[in-house]
Short mmCIF file of N, CA and C in Angstrom, two decimals:
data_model
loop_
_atom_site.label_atom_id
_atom_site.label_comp_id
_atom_site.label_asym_id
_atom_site.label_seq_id
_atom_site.Cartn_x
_atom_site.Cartn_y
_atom_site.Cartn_z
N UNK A 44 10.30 -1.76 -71.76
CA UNK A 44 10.99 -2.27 -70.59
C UNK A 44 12.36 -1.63 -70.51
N UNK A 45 12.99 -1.11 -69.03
CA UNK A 45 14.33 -0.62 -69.22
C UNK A 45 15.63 -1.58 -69.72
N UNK A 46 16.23 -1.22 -69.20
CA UNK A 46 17.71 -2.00 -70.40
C UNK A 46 17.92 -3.08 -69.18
N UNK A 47 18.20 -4.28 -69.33
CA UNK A 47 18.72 -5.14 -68.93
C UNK A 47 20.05 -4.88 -68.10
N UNK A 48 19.48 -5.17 -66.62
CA UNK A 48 21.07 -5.03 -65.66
C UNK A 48 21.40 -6.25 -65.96
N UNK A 49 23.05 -6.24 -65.30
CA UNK A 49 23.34 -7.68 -65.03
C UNK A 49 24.18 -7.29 -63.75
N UNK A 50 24.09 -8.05 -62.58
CA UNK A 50 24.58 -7.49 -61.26
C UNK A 50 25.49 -8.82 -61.12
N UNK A 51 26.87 -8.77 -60.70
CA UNK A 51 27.83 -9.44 -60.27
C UNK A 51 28.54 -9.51 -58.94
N UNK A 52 28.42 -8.48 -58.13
CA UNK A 52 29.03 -7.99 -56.65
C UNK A 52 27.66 -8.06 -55.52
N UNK A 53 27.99 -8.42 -54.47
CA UNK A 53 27.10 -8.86 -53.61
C UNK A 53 26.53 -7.30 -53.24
N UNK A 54 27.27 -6.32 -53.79
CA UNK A 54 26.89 -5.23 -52.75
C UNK A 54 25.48 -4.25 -53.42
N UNK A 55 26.07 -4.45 -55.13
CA UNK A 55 25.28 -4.08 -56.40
C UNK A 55 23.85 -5.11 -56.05
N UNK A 56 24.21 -6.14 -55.99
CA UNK A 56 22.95 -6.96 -55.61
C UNK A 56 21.57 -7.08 -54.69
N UNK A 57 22.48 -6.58 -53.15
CA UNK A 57 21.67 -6.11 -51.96
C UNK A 57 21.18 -4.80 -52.56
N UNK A 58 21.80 -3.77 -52.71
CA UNK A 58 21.47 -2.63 -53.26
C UNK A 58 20.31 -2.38 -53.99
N UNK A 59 19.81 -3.71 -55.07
CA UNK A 59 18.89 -3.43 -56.24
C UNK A 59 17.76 -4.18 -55.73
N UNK A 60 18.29 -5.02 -54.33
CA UNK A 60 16.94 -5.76 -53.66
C UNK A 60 16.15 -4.68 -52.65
N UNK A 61 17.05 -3.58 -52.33
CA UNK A 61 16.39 -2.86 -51.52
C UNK A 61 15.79 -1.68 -52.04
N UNK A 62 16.51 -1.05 -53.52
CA UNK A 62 15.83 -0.23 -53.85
C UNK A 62 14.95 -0.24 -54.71
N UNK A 63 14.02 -2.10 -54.77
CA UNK A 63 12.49 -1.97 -55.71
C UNK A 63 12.13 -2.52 -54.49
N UNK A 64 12.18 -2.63 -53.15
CA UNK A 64 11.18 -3.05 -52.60
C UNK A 64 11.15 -4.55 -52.41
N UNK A 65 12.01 -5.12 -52.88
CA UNK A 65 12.26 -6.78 -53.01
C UNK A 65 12.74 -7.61 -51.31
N UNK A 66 12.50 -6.88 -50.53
CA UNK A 66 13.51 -7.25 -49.16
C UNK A 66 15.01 -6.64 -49.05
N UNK A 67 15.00 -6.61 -47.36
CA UNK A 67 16.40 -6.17 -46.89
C UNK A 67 16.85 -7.07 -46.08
N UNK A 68 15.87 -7.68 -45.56
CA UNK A 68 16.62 -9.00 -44.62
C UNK A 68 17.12 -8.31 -43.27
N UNK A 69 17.88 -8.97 -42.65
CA UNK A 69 17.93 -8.52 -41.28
C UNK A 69 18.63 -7.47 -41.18
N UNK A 70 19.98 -7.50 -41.68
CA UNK A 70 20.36 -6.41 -41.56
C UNK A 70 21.61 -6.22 -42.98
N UNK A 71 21.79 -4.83 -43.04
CA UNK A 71 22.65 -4.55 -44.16
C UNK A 71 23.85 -5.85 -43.93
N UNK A 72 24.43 -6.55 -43.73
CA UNK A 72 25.62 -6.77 -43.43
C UNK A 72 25.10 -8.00 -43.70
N UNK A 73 24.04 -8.88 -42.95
CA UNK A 73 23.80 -9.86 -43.31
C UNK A 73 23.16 -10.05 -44.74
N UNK A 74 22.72 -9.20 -45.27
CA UNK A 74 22.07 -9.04 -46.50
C UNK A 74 23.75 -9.10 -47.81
N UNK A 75 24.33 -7.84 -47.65
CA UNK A 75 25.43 -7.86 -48.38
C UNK A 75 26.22 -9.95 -48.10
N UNK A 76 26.25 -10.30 -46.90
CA UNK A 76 27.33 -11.80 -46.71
C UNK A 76 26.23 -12.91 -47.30
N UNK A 77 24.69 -12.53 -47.49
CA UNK A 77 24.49 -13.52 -48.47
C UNK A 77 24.80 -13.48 -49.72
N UNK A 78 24.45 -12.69 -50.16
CA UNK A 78 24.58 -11.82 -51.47
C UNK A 78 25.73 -12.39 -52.30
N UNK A 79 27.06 -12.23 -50.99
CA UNK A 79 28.50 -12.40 -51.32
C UNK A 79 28.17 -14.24 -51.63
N UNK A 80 27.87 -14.90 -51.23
CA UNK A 80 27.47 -16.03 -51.38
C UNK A 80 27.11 -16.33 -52.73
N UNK A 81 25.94 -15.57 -53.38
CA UNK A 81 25.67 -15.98 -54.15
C UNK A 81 26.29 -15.22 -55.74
N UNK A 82 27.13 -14.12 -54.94
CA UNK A 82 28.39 -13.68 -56.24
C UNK A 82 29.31 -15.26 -56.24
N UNK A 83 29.65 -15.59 -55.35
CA UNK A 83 30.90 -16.74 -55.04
C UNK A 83 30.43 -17.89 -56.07
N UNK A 84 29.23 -18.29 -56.03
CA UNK A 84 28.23 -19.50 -56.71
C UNK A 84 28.74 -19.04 -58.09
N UNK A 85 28.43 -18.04 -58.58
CA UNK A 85 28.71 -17.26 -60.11
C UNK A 85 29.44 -18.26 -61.13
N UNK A 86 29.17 -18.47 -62.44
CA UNK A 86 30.35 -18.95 -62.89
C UNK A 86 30.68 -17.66 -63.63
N UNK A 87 31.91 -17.43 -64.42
CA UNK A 87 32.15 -16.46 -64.65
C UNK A 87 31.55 -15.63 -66.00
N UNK A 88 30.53 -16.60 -66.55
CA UNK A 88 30.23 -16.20 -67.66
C UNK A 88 28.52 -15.42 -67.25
N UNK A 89 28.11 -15.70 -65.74
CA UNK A 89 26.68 -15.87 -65.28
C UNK A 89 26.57 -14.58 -64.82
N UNK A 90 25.03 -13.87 -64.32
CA UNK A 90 25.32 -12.37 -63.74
C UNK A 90 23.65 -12.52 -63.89
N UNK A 91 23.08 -12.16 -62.37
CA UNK A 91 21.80 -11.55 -61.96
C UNK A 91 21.44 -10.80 -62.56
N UNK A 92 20.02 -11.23 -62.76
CA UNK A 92 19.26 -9.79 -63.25
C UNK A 92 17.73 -9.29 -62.29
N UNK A 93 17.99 -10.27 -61.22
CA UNK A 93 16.54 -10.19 -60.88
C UNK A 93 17.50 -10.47 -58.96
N UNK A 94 17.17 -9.48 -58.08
CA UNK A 94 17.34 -9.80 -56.50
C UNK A 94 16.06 -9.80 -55.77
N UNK A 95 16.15 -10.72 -54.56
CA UNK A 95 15.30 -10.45 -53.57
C UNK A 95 15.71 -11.18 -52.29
N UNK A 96 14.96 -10.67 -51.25
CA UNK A 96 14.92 -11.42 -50.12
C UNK A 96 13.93 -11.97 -49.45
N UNK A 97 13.53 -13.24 -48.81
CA UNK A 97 12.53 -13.67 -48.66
C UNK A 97 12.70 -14.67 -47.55
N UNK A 98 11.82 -15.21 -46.85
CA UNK A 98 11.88 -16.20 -46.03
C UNK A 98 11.49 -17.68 -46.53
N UNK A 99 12.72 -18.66 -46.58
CA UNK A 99 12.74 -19.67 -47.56
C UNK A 99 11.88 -20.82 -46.91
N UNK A 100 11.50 -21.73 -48.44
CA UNK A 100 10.71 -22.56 -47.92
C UNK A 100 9.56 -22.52 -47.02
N UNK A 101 8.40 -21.33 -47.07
CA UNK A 101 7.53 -20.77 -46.05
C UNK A 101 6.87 -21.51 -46.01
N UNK A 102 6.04 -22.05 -44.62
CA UNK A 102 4.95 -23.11 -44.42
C UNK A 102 3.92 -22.15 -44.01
N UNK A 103 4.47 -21.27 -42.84
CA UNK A 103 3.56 -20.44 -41.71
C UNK A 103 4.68 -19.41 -41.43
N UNK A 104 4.50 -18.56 -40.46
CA UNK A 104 5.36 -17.80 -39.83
C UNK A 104 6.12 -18.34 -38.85
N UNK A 105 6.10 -19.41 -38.48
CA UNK A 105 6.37 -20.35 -37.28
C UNK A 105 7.61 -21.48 -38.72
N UNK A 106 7.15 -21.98 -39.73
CA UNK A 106 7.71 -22.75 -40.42
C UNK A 106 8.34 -22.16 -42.04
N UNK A 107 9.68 -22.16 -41.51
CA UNK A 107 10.46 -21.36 -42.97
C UNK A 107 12.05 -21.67 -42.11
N UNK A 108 12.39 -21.63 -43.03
CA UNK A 108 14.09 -21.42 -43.08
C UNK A 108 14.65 -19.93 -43.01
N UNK A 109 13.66 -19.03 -42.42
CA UNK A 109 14.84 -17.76 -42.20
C UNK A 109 14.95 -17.21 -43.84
N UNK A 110 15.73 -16.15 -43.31
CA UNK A 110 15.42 -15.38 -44.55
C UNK A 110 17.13 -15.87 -45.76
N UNK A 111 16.38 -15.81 -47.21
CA UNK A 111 17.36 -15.82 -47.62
C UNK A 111 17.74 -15.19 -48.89
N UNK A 112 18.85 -14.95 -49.86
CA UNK A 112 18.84 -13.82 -50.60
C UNK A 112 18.69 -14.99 -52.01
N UNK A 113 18.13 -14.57 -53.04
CA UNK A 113 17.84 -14.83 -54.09
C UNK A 113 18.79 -13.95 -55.24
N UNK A 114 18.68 -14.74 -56.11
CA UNK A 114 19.56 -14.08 -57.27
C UNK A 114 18.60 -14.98 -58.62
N UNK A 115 17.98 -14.29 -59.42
CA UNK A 115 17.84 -14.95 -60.84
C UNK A 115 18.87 -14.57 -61.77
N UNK A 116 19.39 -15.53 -62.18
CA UNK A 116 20.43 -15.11 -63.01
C UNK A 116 19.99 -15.99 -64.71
N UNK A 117 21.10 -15.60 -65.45
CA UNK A 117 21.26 -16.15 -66.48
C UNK A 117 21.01 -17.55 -67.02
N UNK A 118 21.29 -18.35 -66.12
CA UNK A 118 21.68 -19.69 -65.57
C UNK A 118 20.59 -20.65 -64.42
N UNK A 119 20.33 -19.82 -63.80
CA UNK A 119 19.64 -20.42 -62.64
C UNK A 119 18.85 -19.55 -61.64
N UNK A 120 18.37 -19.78 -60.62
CA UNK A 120 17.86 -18.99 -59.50
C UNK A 120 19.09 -19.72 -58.22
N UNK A 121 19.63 -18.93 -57.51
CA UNK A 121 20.40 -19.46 -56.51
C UNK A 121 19.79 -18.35 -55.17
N UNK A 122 19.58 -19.44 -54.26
CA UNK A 122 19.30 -19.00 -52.95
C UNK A 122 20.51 -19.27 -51.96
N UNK A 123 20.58 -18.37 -51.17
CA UNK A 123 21.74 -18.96 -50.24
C UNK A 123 21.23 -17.62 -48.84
N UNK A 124 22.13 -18.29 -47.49
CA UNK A 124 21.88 -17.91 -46.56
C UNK A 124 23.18 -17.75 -45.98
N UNK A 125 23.62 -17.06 -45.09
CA UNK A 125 24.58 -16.64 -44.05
C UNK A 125 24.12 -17.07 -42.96
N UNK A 126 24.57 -17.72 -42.25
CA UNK A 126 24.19 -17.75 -40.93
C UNK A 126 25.20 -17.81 -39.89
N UNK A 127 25.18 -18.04 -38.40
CA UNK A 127 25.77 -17.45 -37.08
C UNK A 127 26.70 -18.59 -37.38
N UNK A 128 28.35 -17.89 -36.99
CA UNK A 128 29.39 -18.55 -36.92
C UNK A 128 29.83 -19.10 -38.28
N UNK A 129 29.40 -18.05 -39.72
CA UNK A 129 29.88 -17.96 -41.26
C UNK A 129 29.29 -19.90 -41.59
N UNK A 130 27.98 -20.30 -40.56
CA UNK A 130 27.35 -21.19 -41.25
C UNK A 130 26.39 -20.59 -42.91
N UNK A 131 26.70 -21.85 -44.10
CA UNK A 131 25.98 -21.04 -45.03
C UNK A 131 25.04 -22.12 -45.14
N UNK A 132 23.83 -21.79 -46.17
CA UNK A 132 22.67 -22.95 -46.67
C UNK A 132 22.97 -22.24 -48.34
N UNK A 133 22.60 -23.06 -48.76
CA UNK A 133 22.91 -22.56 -50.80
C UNK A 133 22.21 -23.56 -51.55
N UNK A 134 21.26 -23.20 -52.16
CA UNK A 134 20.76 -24.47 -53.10
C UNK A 134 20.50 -23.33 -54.68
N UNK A 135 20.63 -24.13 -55.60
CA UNK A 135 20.40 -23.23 -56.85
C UNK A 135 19.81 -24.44 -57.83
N UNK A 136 18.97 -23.70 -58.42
CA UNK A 136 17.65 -24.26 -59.64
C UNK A 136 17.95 -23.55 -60.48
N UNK A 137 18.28 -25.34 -62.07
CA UNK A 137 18.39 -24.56 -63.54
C UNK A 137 17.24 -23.76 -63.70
N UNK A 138 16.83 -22.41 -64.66
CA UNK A 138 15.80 -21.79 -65.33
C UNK A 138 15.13 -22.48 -66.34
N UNK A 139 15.98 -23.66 -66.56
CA UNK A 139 14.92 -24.73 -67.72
C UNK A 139 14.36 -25.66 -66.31
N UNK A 140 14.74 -25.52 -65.74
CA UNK A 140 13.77 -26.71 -64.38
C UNK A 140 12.59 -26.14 -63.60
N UNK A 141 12.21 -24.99 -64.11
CA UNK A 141 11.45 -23.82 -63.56
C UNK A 141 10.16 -24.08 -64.14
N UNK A 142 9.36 -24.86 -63.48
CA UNK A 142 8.28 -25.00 -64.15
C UNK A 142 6.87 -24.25 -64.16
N UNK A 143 6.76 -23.39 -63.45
CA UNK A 143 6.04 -22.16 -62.72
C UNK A 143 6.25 -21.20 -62.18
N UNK A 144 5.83 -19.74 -62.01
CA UNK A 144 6.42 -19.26 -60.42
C UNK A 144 4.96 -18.55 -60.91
N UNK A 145 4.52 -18.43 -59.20
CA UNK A 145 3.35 -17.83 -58.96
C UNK A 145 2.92 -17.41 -57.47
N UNK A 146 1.97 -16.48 -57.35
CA UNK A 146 2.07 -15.38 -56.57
C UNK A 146 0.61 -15.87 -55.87
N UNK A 147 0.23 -15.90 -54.13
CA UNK A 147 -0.39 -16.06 -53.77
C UNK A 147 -0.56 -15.08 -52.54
N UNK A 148 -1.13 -14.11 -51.98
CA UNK A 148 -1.36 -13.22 -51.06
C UNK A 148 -2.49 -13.43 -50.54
N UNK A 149 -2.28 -13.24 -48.95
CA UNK A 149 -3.40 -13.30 -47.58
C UNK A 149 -3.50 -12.51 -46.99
N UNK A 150 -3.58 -11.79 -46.03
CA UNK A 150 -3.98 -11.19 -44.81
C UNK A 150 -2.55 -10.41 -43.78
N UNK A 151 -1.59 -11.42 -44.33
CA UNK A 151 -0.29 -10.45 -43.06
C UNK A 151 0.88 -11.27 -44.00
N UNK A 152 1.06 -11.79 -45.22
CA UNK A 152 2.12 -12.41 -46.15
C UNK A 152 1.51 -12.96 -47.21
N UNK A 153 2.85 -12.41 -48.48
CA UNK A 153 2.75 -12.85 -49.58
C UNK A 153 3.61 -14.29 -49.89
N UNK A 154 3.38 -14.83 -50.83
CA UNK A 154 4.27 -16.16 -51.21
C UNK A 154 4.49 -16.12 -52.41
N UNK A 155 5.75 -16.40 -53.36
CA UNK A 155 6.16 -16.55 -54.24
C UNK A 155 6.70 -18.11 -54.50
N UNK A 156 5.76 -18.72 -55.63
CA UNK A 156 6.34 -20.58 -55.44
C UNK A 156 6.70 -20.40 -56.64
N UNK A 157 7.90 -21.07 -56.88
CA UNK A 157 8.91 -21.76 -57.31
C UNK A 157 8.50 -23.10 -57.72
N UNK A 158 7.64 -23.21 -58.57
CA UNK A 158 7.22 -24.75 -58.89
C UNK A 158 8.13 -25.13 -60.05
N UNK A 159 8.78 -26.55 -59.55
CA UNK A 159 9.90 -27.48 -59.85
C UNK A 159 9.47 -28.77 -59.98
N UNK A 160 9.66 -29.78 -61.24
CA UNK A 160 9.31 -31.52 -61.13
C UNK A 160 8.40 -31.63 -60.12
N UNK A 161 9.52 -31.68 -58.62
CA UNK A 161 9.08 -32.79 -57.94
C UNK A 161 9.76 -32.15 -56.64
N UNK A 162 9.13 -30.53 -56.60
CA UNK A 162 9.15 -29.89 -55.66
C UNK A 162 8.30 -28.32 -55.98
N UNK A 163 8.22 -27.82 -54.59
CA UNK A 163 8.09 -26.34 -54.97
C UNK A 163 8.44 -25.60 -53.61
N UNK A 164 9.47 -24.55 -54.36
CA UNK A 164 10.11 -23.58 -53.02
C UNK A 164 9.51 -22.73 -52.64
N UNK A 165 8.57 -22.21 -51.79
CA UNK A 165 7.79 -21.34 -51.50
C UNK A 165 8.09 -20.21 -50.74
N UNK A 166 8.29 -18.63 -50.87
CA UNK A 166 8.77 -17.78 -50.45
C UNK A 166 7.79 -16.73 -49.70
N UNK A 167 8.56 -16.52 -48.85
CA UNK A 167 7.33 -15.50 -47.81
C UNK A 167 8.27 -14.35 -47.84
N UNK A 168 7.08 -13.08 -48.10
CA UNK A 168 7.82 -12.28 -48.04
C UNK A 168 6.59 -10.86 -47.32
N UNK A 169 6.49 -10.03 -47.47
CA UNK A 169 6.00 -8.79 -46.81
C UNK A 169 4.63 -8.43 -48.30
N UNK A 170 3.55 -8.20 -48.06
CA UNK A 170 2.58 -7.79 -48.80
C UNK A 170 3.15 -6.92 -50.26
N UNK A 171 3.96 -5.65 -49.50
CA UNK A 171 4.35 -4.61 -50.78
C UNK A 171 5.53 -5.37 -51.35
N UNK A 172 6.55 -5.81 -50.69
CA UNK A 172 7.22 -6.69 -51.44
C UNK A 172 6.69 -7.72 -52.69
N UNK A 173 6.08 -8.30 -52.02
CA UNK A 173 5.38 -9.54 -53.21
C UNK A 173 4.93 -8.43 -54.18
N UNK A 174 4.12 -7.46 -53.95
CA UNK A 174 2.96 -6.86 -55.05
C UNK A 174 4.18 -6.70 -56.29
N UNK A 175 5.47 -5.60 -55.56
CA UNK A 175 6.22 -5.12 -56.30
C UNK A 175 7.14 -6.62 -57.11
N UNK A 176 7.51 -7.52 -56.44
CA UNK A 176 8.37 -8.74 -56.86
C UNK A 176 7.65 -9.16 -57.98
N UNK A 177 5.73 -9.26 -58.11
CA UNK A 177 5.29 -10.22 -59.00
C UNK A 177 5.47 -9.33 -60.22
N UNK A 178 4.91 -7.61 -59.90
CA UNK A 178 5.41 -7.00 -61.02
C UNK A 178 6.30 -7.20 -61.93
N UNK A 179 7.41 -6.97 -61.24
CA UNK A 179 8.13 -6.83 -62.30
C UNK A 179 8.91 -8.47 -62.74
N UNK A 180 8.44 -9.69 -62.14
CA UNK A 180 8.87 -10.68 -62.67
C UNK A 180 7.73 -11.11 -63.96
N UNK A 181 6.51 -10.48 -63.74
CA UNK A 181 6.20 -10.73 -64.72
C UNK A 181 6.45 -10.19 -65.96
N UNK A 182 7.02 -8.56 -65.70
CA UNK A 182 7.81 -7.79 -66.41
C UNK A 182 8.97 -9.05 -67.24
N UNK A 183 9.69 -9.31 -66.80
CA UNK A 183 10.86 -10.22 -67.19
C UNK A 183 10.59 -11.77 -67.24
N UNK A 184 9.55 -11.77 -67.41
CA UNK A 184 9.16 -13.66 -67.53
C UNK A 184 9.50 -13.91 -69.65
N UNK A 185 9.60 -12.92 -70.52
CA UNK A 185 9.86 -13.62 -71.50
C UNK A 185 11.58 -13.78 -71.43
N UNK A 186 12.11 -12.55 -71.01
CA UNK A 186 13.72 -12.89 -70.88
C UNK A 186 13.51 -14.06 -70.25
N UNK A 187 12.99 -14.72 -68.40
CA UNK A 187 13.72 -15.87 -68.11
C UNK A 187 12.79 -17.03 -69.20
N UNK A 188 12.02 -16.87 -69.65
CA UNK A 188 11.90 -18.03 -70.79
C UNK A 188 13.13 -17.89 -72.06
N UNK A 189 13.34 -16.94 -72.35
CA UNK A 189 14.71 -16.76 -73.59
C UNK A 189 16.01 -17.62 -72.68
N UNK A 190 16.34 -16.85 -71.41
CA UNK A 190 17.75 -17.86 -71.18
C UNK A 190 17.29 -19.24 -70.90
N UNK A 191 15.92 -19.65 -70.37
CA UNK A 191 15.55 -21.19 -70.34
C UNK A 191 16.11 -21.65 -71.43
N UNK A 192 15.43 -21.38 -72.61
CA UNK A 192 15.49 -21.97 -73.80
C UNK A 192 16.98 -22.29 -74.27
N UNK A 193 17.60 -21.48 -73.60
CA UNK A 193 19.34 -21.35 -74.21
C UNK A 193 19.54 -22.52 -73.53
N UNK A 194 19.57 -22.96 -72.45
CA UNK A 194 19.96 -24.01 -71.38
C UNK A 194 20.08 -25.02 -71.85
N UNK A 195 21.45 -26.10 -71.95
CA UNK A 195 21.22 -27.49 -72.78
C UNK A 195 19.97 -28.06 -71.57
N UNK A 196 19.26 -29.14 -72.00
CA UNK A 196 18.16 -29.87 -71.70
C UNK A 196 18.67 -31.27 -70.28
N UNK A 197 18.31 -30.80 -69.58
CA UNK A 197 19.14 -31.88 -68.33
C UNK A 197 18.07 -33.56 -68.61
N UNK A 198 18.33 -34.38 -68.12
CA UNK A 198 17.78 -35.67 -67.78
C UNK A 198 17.44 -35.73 -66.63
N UNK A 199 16.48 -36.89 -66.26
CA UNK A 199 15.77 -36.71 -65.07
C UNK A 199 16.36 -37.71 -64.43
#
């Protein structure tokens, strides 16, 4: 496996989502002001190793929250969104609360779920996207089990 990035700047971030194929989102600008979002979330000790973009919470093509930028980091998975008039959306999940992620493909979209307790975030994204996203997360599924494990243990 190559050497472990760790991405901190929204711009390094968009950058590494577009050049495996992970999503670009609408447009460069909106892609970089989520991004910046989810550098801002950062604590200072935390740093991505995994980007993408996806359409959050997917039901149908008709039912999703718009697209939004992902960050797996050290710490957590944080999603966040930019939206019209510097409205944002931001939710972030510990990596010890991660109780699944798994890959389901149809006919015109892929889905990436996020299975959690007593939820699951479901991501829509573009066919070659997903193929390439499940790759290489499965590539990196013992690292995010290593920083799980680091994680003190939350209560329910």
């Amino acid at each position: 496996m190559e050497q472990e990035i760790h991405l901190k700047k929204a711009e390094d971030m968009y950058a590494y989502s577009c050049a495996h194929n992970f999503g670009k989102g609408l447009t460069r600008a909106w892609g970089i002001n989520s991004f910046r979002l989810v550098e801002q979330a950062m604590d200072e000790d935390e740093f991505a190793y995994l980007t993408f973009i996806g359409l959050h919470r997917f039901h149908s093509m008709s039912a999703h929250q718009r697209n939004f930028a992902y960050a797996v980091t050290n710490k957590r998975i944080i999603m966040a969104q930019m939206r019209s008039f510097r409205r944002t959306r931001m939710e972030s999940v510990p990596l010890n609360a991660v109780l699944n992620l798994s890959f389901d493909n149809n006919d015109s979209i892929g889905i990436v779920k996020i299975l959690l307790a007593n939820d699951a975030i479901c991501v829509g994204m573009s066919q070659e996207s997903i193929d390439a996203l499940s790759k290489r997360l499965t590539e990196l599924l013992p690292v995010i089990q290593q920083y799980a494990q680091q994680l003190p243990t939350t209560e329910s």
